[in-house]
mmCIF file with all atom_site columns, C-alpha atoms in Angstrom:
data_model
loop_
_atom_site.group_PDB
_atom_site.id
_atom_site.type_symbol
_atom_site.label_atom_id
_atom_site.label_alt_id
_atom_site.label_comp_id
_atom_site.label_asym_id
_atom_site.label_entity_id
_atom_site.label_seq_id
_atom_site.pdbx_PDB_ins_code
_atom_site.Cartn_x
_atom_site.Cartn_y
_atom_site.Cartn_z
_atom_site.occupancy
_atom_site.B_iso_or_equiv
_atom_site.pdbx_formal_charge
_atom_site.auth_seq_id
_atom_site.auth_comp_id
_atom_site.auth_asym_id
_atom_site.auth_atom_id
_atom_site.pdbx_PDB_model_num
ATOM 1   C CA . UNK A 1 1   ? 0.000   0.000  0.000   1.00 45.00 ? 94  UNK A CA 1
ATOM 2   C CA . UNK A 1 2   ? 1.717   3.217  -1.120  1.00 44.00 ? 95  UNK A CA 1
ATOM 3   C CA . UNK A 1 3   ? 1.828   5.114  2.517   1.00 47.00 ? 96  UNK A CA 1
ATOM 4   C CA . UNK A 1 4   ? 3.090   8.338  0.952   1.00 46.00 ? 97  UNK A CA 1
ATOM 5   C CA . UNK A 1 5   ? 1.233   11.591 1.839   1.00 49.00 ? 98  UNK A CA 1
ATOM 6   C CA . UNK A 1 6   ? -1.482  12.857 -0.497  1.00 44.00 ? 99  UNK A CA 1
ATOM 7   C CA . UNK A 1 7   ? -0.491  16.365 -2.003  1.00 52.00 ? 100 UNK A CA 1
ATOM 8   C CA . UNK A 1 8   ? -4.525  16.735 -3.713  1.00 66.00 ? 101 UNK A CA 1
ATOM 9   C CA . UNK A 1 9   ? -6.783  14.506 -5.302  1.00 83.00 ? 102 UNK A CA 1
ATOM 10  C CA . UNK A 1 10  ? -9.688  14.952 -3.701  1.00 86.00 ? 103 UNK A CA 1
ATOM 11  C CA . UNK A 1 11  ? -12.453 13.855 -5.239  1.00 90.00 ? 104 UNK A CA 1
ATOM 12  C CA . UNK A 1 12  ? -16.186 14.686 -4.988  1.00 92.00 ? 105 UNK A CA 1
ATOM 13  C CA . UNK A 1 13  ? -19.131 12.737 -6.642  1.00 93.00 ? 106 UNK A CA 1
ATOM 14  C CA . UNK A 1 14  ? -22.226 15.214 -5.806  1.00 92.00 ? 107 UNK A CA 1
ATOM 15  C CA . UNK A 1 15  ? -20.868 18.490 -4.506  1.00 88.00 ? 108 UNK A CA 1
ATOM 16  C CA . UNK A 1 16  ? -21.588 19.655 -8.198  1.00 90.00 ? 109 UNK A CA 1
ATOM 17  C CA . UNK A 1 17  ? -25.403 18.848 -8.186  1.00 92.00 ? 110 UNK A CA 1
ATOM 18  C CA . UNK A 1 18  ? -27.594 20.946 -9.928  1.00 94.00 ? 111 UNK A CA 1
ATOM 19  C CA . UNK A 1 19  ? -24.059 22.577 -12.031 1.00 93.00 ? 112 UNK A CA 1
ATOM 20  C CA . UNK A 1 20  ? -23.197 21.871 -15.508 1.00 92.00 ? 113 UNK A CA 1
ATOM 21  C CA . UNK A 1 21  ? -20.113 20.591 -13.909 1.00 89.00 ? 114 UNK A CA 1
ATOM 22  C CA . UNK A 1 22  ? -21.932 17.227 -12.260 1.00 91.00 ? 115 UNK A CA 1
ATOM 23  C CA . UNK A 1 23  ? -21.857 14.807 -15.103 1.00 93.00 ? 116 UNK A CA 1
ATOM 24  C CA . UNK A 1 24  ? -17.685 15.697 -15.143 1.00 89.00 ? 117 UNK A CA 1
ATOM 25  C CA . UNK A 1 25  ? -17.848 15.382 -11.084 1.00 89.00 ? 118 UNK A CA 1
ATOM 26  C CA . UNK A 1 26  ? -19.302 12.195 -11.568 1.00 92.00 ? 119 UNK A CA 1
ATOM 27  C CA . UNK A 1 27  ? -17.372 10.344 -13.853 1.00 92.00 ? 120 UNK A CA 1
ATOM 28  C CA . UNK A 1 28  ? -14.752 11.844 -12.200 1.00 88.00 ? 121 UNK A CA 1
ATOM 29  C CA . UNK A 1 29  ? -15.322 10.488 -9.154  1.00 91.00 ? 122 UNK A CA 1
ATOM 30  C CA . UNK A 1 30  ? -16.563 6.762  -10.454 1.00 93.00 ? 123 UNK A CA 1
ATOM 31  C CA . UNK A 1 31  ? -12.996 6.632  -13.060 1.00 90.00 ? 124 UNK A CA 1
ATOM 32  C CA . UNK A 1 32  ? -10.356 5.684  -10.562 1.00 88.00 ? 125 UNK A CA 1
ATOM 33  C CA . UNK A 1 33  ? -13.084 3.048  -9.301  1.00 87.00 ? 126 UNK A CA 1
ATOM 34  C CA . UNK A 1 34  ? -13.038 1.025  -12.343 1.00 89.00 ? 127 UNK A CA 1
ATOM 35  C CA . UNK A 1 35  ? -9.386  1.893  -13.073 1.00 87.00 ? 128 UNK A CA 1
ATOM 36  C CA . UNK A 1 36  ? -8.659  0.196  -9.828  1.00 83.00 ? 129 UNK A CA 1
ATOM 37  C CA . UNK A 1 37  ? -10.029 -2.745 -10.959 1.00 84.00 ? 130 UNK A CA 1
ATOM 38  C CA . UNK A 1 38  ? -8.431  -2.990 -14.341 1.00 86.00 ? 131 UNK A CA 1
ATOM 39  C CA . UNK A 1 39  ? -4.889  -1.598 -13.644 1.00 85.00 ? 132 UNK A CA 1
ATOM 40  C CA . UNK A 1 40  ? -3.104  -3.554 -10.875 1.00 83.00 ? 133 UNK A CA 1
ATOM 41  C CA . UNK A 1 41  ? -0.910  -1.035 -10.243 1.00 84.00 ? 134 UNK A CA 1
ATOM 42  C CA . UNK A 1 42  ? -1.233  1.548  -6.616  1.00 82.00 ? 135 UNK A CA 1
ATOM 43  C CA . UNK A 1 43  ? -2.081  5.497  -6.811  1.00 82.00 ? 136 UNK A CA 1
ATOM 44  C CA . UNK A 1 44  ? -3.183  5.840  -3.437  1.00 83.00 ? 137 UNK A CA 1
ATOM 45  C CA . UNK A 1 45  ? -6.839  5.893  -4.534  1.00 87.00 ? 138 UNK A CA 1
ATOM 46  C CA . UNK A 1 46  ? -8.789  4.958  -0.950  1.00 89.00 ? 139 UNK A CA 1
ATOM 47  C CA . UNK A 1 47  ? -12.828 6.130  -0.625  1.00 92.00 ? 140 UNK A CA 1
ATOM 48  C CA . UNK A 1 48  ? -13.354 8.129  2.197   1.00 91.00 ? 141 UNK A CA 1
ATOM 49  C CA . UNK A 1 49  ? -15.270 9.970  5.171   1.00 89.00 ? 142 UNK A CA 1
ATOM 50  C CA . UNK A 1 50  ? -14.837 13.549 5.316   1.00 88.00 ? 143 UNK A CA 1
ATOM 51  C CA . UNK A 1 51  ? -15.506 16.333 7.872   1.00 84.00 ? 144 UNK A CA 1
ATOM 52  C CA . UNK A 1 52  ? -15.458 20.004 8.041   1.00 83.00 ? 145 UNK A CA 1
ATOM 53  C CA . UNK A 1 53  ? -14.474 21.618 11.158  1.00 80.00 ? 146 UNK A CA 1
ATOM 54  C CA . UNK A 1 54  ? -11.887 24.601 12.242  1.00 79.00 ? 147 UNK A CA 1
ATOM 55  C CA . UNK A 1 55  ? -9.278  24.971 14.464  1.00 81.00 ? 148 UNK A CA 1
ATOM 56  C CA . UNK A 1 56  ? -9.549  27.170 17.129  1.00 76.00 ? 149 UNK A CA 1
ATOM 57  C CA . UNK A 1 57  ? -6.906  28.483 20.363  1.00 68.00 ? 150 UNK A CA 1
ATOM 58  C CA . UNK A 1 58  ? -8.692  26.576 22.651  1.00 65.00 ? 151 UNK A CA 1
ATOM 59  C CA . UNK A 1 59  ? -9.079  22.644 23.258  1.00 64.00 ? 152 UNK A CA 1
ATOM 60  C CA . UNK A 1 60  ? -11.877 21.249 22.150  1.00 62.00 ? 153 UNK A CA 1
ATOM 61  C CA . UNK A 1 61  ? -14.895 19.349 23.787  1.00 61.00 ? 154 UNK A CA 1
ATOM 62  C CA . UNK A 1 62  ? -17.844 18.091 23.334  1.00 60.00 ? 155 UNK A CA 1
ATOM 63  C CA . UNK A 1 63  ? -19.748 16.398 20.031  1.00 61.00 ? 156 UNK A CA 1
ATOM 64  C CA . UNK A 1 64  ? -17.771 18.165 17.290  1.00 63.00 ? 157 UNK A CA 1
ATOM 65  C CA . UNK A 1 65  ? -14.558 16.783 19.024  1.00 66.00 ? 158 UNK A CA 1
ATOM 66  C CA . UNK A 1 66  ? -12.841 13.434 17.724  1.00 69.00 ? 159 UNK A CA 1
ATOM 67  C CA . UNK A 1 67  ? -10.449 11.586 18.979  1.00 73.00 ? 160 UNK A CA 1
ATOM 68  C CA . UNK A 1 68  ? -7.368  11.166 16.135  1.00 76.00 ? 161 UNK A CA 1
ATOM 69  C CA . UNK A 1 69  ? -7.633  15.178 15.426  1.00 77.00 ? 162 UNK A CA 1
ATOM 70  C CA . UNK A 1 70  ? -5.717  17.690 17.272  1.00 80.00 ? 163 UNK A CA 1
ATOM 71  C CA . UNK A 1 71  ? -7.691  18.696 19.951  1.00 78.00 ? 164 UNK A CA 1
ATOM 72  C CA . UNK A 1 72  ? -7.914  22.504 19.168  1.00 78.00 ? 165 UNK A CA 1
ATOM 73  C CA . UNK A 1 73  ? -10.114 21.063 15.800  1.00 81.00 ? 166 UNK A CA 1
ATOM 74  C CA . UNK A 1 74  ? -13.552 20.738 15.910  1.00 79.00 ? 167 UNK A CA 1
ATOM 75  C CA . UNK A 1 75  ? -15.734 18.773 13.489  1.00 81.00 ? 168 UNK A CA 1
ATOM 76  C CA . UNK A 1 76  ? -18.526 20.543 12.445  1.00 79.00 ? 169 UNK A CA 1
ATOM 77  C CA . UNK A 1 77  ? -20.282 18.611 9.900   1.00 82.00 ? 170 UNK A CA 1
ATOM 78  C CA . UNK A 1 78  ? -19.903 15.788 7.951   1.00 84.00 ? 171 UNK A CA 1
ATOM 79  C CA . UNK A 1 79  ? -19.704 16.652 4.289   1.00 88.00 ? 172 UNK A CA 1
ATOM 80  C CA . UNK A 1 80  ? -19.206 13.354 2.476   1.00 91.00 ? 173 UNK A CA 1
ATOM 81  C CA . UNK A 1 81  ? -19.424 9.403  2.657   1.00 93.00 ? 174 UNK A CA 1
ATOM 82  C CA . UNK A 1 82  ? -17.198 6.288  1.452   1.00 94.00 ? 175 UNK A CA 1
ATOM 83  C CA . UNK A 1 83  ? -20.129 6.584  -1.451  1.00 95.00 ? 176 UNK A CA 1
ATOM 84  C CA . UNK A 1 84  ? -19.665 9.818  -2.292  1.00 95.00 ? 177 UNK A CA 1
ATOM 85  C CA . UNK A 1 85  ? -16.067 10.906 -1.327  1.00 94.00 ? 178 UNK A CA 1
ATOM 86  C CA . UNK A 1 86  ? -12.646 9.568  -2.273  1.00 93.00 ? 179 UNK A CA 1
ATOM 87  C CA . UNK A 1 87  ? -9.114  10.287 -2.917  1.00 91.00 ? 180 UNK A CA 1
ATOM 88  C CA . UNK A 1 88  ? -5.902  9.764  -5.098  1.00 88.00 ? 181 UNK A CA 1
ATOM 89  C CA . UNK A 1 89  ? -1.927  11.073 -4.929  1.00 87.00 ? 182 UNK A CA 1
ATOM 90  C CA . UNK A 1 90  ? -1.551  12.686 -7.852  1.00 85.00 ? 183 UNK A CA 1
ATOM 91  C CA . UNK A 1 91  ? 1.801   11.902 -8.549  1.00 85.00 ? 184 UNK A CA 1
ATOM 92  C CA . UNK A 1 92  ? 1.323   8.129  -8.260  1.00 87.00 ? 185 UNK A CA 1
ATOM 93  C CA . UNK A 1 93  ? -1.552  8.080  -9.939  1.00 86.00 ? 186 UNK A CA 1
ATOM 94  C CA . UNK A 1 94  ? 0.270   9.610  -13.188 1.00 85.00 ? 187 UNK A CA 1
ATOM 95  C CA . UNK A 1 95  ? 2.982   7.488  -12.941 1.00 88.00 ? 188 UNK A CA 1
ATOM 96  C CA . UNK A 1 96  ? 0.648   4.224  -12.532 1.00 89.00 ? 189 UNK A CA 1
ATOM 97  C CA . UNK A 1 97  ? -1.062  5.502  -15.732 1.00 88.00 ? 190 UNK A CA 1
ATOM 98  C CA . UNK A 1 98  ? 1.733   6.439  -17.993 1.00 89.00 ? 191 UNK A CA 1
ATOM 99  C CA . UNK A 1 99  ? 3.239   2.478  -17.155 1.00 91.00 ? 192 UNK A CA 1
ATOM 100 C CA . UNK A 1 100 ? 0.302   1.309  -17.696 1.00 90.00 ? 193 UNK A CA 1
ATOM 101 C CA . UNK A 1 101 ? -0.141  3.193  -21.355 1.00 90.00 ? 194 UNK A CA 1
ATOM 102 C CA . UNK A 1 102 ? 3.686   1.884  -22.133 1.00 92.00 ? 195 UNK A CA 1
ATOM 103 C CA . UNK A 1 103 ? 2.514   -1.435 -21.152 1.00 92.00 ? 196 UNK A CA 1
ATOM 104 C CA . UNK A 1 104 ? 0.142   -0.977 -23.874 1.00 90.00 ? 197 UNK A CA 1
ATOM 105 C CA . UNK A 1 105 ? 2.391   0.325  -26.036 1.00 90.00 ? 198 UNK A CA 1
ATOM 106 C CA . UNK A 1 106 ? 2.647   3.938  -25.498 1.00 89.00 ? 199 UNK A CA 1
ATOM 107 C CA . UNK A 1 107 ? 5.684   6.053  -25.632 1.00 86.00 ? 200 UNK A CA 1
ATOM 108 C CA . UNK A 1 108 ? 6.490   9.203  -23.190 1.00 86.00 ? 201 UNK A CA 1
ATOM 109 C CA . UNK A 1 109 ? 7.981   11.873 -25.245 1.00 84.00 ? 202 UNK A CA 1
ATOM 110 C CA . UNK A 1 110 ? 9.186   14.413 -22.667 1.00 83.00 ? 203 UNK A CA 1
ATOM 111 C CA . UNK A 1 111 ? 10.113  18.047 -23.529 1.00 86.00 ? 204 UNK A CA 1
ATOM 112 C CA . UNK A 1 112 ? 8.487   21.328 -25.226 1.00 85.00 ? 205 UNK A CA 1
ATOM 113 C CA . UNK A 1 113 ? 5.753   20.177 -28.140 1.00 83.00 ? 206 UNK A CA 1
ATOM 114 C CA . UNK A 1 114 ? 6.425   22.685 -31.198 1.00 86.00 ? 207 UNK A CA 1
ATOM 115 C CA . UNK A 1 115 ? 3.340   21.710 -33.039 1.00 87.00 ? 208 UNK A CA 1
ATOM 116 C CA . UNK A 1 116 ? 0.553   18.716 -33.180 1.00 88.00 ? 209 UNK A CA 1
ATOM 117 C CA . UNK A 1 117 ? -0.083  17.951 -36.730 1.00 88.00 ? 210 UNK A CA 1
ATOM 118 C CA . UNK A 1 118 ? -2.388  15.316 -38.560 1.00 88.00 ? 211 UNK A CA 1
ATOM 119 C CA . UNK A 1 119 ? -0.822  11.629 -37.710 1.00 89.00 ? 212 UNK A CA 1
ATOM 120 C CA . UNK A 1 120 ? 1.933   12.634 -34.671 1.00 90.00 ? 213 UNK A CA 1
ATOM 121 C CA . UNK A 1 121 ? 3.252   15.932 -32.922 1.00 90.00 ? 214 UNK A CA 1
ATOM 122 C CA . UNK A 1 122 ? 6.420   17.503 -32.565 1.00 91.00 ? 215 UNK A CA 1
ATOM 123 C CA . UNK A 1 123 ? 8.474   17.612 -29.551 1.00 90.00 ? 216 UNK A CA 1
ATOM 124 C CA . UNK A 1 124 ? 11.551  19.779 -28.976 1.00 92.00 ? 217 UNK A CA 1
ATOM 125 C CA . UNK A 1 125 ? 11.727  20.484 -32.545 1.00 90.00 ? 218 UNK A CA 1
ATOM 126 C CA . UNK A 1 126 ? 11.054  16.591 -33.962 1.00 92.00 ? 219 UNK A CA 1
ATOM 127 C CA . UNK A 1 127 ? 8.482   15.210 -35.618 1.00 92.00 ? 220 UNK A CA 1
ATOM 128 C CA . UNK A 1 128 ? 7.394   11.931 -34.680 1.00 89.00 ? 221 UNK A CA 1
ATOM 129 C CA . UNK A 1 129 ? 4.276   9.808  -36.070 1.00 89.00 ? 222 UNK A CA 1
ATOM 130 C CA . UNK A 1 130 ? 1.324   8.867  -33.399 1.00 87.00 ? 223 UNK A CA 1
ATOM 131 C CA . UNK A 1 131 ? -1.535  7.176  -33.438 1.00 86.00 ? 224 UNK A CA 1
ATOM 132 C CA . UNK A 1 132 ? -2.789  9.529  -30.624 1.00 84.00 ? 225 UNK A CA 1
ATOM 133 C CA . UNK A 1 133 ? -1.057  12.378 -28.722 1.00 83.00 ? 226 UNK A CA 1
ATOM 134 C CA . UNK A 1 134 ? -1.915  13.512 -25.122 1.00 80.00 ? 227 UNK A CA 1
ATOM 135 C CA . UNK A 1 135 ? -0.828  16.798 -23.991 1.00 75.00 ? 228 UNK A CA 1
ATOM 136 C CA . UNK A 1 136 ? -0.567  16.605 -19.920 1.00 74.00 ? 229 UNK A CA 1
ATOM 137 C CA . UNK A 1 137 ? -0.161  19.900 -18.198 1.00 74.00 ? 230 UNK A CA 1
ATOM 138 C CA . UNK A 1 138 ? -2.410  19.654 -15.330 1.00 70.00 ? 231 UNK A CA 1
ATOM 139 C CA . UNK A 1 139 ? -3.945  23.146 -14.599 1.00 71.00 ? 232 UNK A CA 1
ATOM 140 C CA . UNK A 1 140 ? -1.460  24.799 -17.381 1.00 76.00 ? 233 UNK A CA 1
ATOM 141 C CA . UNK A 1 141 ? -3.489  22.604 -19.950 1.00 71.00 ? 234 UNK A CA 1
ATOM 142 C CA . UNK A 1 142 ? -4.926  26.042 -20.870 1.00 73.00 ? 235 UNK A CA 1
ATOM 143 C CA . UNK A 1 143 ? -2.207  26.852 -22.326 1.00 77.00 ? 236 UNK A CA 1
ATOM 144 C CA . UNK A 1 144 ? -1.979  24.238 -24.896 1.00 72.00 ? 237 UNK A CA 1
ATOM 145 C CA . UNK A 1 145 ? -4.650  26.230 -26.754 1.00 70.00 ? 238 UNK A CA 1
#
């Protein structure tokens, strides 16, 4: 079990109801699911309870207080279930991916792409055919456009 601390991926099934955004919440949140059970590899993905609470100066007591926080937290509410909340580290969970893509016969082209043309892209200056190309930038995908 990979025991390395999660920097992110948090992930949400219905706190997008009633959005545009909660058919992409969704599937989402249901993906590394069925990955899980296809790629036998480990991202850290786990289902989860979470709380929301605050910290304050002063110990805590009472109902909103549980027992593995600090004690100056206080819970006060539950916001999701194992059904509806869950979790991944990012960082293993794109490296479980990318082996399992060169497992399938993908290649990892690192470096700056200088154009995507019909049939491959070009990386660093060199063309090279593709049957697909993925450009992975996380949240500078934007730029890509």
């Amino acid at each position: 079990m990979n025991t390395a601390k999660p920097a992110g991926g948090f992930l949400a099934r219905d706190w997008c109801e009633g959005s545009p955004l909660a058919p992409l919440a969704r599937r989402r949140f249901d993906l590394p699911a069925e990955l899980a059970e296809t790629i036998a590899d480990d991202w850290g993905y786990r289902r989860m309870v979470t709380f929301g609470g605050h910290s304050g100066y002063m110990p805590s007591t009472g109902p909103g207080r549980v027992g593995w926080l600090a004690e100056r937290v206080t819970i006060g509410q539950a916001l999701g279930s194992t059904a509806t909340t869950a979790q991944v580290v990012p960082a293993a969970f794109t490296r479980a991916m990318m082996r399992a893509a060169e497992a399938n016969g993908a290649t990892l082209r690192a470096g700056r792409v200088t154009g995507v043309f019909d049939g491959g892209a070009e990386v660093d200056g060199e063309r090279g055919a593709a049957g697909a190309v993925v450009i992975a930038m996380g949240p500078w995908s934007i730029l890509a456009a």
